[in-house]
Short mmCIF file of C-alpha atoms and ligand atoms in Angstrom, two decimals:
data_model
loop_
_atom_site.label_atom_id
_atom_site.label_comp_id
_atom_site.label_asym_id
_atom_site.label_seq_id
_atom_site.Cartn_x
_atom_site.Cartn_y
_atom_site.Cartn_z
CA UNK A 19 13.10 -13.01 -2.10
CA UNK A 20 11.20 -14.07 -5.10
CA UNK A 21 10.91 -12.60 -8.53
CA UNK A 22 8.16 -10.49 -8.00
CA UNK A 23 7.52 -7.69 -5.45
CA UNK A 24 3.40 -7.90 -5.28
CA UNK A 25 3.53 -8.46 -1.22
CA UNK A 26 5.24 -8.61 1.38
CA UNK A 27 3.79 -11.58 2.65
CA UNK A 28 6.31 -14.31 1.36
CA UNK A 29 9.61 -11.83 2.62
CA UNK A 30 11.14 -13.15 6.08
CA UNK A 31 11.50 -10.54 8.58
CA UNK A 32 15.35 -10.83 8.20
CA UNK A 33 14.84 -10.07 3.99
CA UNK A 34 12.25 -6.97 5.33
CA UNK A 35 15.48 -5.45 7.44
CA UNK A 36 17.97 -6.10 4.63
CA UNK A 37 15.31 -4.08 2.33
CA UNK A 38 15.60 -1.05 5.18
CA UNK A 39 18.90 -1.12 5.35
CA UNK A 40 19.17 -0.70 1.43
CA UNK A 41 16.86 1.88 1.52
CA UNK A 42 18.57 3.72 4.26
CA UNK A 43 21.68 3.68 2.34
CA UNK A 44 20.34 4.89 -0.53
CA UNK A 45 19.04 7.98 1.14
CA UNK A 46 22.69 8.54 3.22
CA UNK A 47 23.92 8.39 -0.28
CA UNK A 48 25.87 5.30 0.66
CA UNK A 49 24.92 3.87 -2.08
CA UNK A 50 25.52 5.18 -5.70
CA UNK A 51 25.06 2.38 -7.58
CA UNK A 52 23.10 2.52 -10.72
CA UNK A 53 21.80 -0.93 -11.52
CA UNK A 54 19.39 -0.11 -13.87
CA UNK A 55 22.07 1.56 -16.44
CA UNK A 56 20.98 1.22 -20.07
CA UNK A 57 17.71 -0.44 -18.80
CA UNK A 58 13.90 0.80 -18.68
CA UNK A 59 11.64 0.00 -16.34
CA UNK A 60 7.19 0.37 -17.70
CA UNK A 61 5.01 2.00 -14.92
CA UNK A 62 1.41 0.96 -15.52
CA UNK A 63 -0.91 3.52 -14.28
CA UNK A 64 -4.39 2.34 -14.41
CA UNK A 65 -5.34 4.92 -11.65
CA UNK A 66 -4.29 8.69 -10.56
CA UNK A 67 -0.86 8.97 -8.49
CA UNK A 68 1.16 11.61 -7.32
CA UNK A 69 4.14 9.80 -4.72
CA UNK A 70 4.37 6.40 -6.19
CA UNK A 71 4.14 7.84 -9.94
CA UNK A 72 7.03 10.68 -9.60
CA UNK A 73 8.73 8.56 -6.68
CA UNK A 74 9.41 5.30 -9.13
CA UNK A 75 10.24 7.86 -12.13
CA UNK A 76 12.84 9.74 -9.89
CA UNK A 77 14.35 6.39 -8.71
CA UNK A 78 14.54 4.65 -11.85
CA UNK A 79 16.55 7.91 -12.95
CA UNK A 80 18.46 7.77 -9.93
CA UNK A 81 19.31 4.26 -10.67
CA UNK A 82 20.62 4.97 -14.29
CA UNK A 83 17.36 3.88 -16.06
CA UNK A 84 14.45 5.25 -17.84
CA UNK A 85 11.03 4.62 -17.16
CA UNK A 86 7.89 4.37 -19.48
CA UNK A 87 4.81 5.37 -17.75
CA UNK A 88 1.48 4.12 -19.69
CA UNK A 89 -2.27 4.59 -19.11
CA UNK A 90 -4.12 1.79 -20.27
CA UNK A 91 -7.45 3.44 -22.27
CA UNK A 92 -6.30 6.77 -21.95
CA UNK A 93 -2.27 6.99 -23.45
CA UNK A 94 -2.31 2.74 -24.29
CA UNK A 95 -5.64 0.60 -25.60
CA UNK A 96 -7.72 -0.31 -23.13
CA UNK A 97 -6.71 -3.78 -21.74
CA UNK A 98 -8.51 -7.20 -21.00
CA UNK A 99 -7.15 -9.37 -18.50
CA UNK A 100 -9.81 -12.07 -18.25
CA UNK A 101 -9.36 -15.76 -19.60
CA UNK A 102 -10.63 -17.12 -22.83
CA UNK A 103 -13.56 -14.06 -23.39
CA UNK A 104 -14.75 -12.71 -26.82
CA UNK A 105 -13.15 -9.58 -26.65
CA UNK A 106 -16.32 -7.96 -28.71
CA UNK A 107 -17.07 -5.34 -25.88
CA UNK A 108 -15.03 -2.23 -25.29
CA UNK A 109 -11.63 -3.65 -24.51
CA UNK A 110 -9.02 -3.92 -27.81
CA UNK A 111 -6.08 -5.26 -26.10
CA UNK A 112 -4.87 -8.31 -23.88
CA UNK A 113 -2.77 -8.47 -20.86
CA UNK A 114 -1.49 -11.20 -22.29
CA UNK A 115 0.46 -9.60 -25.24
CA UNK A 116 0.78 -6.10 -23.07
CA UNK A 117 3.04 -7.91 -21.05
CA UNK A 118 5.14 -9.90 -23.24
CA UNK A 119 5.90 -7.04 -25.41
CA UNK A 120 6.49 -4.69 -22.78
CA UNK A 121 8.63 -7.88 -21.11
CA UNK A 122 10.83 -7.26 -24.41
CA UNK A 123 11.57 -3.35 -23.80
CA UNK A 124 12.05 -3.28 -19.93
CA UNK A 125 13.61 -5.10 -17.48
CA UNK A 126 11.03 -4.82 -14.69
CA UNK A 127 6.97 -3.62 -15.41
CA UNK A 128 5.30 -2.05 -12.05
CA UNK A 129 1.25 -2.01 -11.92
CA UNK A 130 -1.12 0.19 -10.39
CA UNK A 131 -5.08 -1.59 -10.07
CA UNK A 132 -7.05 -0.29 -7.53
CA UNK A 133 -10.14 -2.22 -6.33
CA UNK A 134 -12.74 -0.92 -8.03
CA UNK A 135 -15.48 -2.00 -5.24
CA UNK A 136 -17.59 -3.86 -6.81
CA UNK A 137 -16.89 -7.75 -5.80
CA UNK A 138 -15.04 -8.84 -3.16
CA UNK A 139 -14.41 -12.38 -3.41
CA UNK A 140 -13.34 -11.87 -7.00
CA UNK A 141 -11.28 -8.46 -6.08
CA UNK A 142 -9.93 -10.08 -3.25
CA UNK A 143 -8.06 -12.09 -5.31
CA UNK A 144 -5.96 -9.26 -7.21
CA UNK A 145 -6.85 -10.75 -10.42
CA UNK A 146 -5.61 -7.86 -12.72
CA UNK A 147 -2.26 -7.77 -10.76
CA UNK A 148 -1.89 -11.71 -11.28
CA UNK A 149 -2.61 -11.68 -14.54
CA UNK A 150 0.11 -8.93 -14.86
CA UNK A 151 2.71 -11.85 -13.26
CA UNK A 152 1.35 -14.57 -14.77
CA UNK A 153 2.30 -12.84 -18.23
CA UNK A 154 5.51 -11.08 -17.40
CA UNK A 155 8.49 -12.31 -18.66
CA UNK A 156 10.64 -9.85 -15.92
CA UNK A 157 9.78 -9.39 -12.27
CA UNK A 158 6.74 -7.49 -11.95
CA UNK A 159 6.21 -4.42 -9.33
CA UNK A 160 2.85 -4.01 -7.45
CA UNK A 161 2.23 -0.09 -6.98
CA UNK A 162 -0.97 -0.72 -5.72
CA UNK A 163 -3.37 -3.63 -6.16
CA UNK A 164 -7.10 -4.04 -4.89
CA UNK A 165 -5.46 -6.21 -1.90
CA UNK A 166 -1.99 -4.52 -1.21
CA UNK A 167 0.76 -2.00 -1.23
CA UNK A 168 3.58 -3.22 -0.19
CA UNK A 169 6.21 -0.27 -1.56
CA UNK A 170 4.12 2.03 0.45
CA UNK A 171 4.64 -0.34 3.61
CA UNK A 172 7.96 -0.60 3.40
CA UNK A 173 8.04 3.30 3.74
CA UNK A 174 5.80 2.83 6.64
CA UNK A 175 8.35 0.82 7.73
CA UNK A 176 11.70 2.17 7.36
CA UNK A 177 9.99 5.37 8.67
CA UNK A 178 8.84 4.23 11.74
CA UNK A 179 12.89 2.16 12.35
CA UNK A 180 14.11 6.19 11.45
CA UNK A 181 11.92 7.82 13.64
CA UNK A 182 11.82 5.51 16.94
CA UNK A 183 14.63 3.23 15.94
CA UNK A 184 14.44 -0.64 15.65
CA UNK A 185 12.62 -3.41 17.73
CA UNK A 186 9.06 -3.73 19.03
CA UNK A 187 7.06 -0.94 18.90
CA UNK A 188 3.41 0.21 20.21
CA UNK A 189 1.49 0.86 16.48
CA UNK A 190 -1.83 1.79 16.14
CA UNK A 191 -3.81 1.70 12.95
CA UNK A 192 -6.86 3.70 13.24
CA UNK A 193 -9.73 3.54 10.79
CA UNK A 194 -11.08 7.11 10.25
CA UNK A 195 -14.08 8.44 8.48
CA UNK A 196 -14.52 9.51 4.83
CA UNK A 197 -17.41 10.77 2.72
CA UNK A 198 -16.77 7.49 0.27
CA UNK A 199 -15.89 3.84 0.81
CA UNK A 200 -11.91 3.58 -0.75
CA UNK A 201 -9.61 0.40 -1.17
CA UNK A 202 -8.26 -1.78 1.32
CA UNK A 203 -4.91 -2.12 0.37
CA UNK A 204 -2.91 0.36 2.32
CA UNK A 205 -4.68 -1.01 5.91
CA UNK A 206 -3.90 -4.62 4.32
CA UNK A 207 -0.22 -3.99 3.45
CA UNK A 208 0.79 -1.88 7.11
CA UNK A 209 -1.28 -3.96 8.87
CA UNK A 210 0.82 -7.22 7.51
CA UNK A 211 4.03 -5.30 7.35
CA UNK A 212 3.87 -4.25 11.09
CA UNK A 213 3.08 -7.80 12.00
CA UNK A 214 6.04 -9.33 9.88
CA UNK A 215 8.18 -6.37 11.74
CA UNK A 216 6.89 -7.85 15.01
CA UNK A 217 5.55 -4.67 16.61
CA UNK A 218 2.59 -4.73 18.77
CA UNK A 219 0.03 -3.79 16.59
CA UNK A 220 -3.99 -2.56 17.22
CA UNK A 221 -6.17 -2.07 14.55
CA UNK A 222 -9.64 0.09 15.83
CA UNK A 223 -12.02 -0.06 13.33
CA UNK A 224 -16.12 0.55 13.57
CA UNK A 225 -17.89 -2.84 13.47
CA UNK A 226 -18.12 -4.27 9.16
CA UNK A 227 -14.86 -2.46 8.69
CA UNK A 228 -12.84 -5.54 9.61
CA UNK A 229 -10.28 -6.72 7.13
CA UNK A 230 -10.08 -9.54 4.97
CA UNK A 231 -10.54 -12.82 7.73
CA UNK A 232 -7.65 -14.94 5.61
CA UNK A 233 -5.28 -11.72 5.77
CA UNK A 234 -5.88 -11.68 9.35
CA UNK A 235 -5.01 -15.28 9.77
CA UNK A 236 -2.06 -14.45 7.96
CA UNK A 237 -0.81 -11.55 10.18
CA UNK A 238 -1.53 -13.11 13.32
CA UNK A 239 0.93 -16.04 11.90
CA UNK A 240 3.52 -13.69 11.07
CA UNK A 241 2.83 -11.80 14.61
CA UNK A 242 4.05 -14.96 16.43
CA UNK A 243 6.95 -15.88 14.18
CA UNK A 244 8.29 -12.88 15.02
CA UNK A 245 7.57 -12.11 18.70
CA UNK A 246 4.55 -8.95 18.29
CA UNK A 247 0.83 -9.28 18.47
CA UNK A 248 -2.29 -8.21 16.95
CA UNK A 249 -5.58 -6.68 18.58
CA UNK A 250 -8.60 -5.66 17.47
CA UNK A 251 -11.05 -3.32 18.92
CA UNK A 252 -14.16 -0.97 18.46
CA UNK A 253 -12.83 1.59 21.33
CA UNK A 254 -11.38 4.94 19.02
CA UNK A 255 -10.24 6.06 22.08
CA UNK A 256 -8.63 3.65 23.98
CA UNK A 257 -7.03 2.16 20.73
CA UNK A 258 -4.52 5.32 21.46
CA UNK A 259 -3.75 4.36 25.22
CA UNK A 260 0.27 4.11 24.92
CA UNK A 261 0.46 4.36 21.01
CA UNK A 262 3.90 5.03 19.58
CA UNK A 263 2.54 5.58 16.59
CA UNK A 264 -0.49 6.86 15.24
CA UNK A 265 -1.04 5.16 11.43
CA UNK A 266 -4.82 6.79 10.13
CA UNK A 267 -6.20 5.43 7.46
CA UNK A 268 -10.18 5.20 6.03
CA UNK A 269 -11.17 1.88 4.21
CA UNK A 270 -14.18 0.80 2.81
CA UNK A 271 -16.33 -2.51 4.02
CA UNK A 272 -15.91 -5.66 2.45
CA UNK A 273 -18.89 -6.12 3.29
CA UNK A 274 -20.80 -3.32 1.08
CA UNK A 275 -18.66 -3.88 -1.99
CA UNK A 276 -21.23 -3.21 -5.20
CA UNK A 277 -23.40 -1.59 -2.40
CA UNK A 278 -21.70 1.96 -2.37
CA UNK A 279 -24.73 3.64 -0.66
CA UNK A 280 -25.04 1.60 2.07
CA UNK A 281 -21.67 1.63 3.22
CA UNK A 282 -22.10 5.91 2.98
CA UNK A 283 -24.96 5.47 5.39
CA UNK A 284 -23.56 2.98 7.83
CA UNK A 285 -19.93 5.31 8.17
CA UNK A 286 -22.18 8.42 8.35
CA UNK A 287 -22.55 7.17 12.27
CA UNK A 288 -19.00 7.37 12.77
CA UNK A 289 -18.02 10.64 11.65
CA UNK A 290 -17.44 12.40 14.61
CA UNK A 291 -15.41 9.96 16.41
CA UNK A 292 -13.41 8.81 14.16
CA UNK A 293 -11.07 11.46 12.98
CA UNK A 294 -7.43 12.03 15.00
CA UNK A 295 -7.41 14.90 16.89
CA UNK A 296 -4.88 16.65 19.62
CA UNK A 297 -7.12 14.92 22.34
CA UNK A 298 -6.72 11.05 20.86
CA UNK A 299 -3.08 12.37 20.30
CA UNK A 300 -2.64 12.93 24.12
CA UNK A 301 -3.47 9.60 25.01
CA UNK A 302 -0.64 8.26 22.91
CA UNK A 303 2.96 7.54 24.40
CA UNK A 304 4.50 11.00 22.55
CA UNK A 305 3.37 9.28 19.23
CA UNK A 306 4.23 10.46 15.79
CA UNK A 307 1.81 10.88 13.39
CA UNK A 308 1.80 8.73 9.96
CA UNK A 309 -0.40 8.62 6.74
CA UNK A 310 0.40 7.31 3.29
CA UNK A 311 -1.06 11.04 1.22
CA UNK A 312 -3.28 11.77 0.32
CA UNK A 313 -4.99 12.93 3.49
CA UNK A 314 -8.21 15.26 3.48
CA UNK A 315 -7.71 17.66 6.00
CA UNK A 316 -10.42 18.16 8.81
CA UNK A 317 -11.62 14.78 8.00
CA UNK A 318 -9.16 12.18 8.88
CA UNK A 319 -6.88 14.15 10.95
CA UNK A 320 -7.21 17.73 12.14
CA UNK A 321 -4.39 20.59 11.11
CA UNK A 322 -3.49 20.32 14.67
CA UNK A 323 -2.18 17.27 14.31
CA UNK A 324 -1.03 17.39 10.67
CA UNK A 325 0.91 20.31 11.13
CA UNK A 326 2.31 19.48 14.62
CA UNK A 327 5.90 18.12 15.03
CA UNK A 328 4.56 14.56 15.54
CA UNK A 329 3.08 14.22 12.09
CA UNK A 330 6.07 12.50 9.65
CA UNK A 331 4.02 12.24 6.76
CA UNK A 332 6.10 14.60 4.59
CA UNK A 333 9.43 12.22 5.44
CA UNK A 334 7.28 9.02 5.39
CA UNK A 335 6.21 10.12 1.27
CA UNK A 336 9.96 10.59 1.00
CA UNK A 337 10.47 7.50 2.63
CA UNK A 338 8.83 5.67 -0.96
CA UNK A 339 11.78 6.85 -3.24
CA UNK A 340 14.38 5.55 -0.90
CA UNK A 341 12.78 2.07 -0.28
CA UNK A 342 11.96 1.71 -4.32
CA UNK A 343 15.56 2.25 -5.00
CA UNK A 344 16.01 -0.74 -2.55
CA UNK A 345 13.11 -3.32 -4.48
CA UNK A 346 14.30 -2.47 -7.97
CA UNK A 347 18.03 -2.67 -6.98
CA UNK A 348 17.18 -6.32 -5.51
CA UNK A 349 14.85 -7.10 -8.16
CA UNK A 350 17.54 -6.23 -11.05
CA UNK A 351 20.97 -7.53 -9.00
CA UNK A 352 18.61 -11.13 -8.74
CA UNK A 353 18.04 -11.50 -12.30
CA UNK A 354 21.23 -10.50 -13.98
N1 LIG B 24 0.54 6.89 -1.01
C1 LIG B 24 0.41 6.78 -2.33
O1 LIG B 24 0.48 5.68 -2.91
O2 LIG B 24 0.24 7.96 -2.98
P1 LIG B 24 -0.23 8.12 -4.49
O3 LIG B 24 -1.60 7.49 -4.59
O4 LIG B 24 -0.24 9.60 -4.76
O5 LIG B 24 0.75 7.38 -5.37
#
């Protein structure tokens, strides 16, 4: 496992199951120990968070640490992360010294940088998240870049081995409608992680709502390697033929990034198809129901479904302070 967590791209499929079965043991209570004793651990919230925000504060305490949650421009000075500019404009500090002096208080620094939707082949890159590890002097903690979210996956994960046990599964991830274009990273990260898991994974999503073409590449790799496949169709309904489970999500298209209107106008076509409902749910082999929260009700998935005995979502948010416990525990026993 490297130093970082910031994907899961570079774990094997045996490091992913060693991370689940930490995580599991952690929530049997197995486990007790409390690596990060004595130690702090920053959280860098650069947008809003309920789960992964109170999850990593819980589990740092849980692990015998403290954590330090800052704001950048609204508790900490607003922060620069580009190469060699002329800081003259409304930015007063660097990423560059953030980092190291944080690196000298805590023992891991976690980062939360949303795409902001504006350039894809220069958000596509995650450059506020790299410059985060290129700085850091500890392992550094992705809670949610512009191109991934790999805690949140590894909930996905461990909560779909919990709920249908382990081995090849039938997973569906189903684009659904929303009033606004939002990031890509939660599709990119369970899409990935599935594929690494080697389930049998479809993605339905309208046409221009593909993913990133190199992430694909990537997936379909890792699909091989470890015995699952990827498919990807236009057909909301037949996506759910034989689903185990049902994974909603909305993303925006790559290919309206900076163009916020026109993506509104080209989803407004898909609204009525593209929400899960008790009759998509019927297709499905008995599939549960899973969404990484926040959901808008009524929009990507009706109550029925929500509040029916398929949906997990409540023990999949739970899921995120068990499998953190897992990544920090790693990420501290590797260092010391
Ligand atoms: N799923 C998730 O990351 O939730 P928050 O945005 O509330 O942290």
């Amino acid at each position: 496992m490297c130093a970082n967590f910031l994907s899961t791209t570079d774990l094997t499929q045996d490091e992913l199951e060693r991370l689940l079965d930490g995580a599991a043991r952690f929530k049997s209570g197995d486990d007790q120990r409390k690596p990060l004793a004595g130690r702090s651990v920053a959280l860098v919230f650069f947008n809003p968070s309920l789960r992964t925000r109170a999850s990593m504060q819980v589990g740092i305490y849980e692990l015998g640490g403290n954590a330090v949650i800052l704001e950048p421009g609204a508790s900490t000075w607003t922060l620069e992360h580009r190469e060699a500019v002329v800081m003259d404009g409304d930015k007063t500090e660097h990423v560059k010294e953030f980092v190291r002096v944080l690196s000298r208080y805590c023992a891991v620094i976690g980062v939360r940088t949303f795409a902001r939707l504006e350039n894809w082949e220069e958000e596509r890159t995650d450059p506020v998240l790299n410059a985060f590890a290129s700085y850091a002097e500890v392992p550094v903690i992705n809670l949610e870049s512009a191109m991934h979210h790999p805690l949140q996956s590894l909930a996905d994960m461990m909560t779909i081995r919990e709920k249908l046990g382990s081995g090849r599964k039938r997973v569906l991830m189903t684009w659904a409608w929303h009033p606004k274009p939002l990031p890509m990273a939660v599709p990119n990260s369970f899409a990935l992680a599935s594929a690494q898991m080697g389930h049998d994974l479809v993605i339905a999503n309208p046409p221009l709502y593909e993913l990133d073409e190199e992430l694909m590449e990537t997936l379909k790799g890792k699909a091989r390697e470890a015995g699952g496949s990827v498919e990807v169709t236009n057909d909301v309904d037949a996506a759910f033929d034989g689903a185990e489970i049902v994974y909603a999500k909305s993303w925006g298209s790559r290919h309206f990034y900076g163009e916020t209107q026109s993506d509104v106008e080209h989803r407004g076509a898909f609204r009525a198809d593209w929400i899960v409902d008790a009759e998509k749910m019927r297709r499905t082999n008995d599939a549960v129901f899973m969404h990484c929260l926040p959901v808008r009700r009524n929009v990507i998935v009706t109550d029925e479904v929500l509040d029916s005995a398929a949906s997990v979502v409540i023990d999949e948010a739970e899921n995120r302070l068990h499998a953190q416990k897992a990544v920090l525990a790693k990420l501290i026993g590797e260092k010391s």
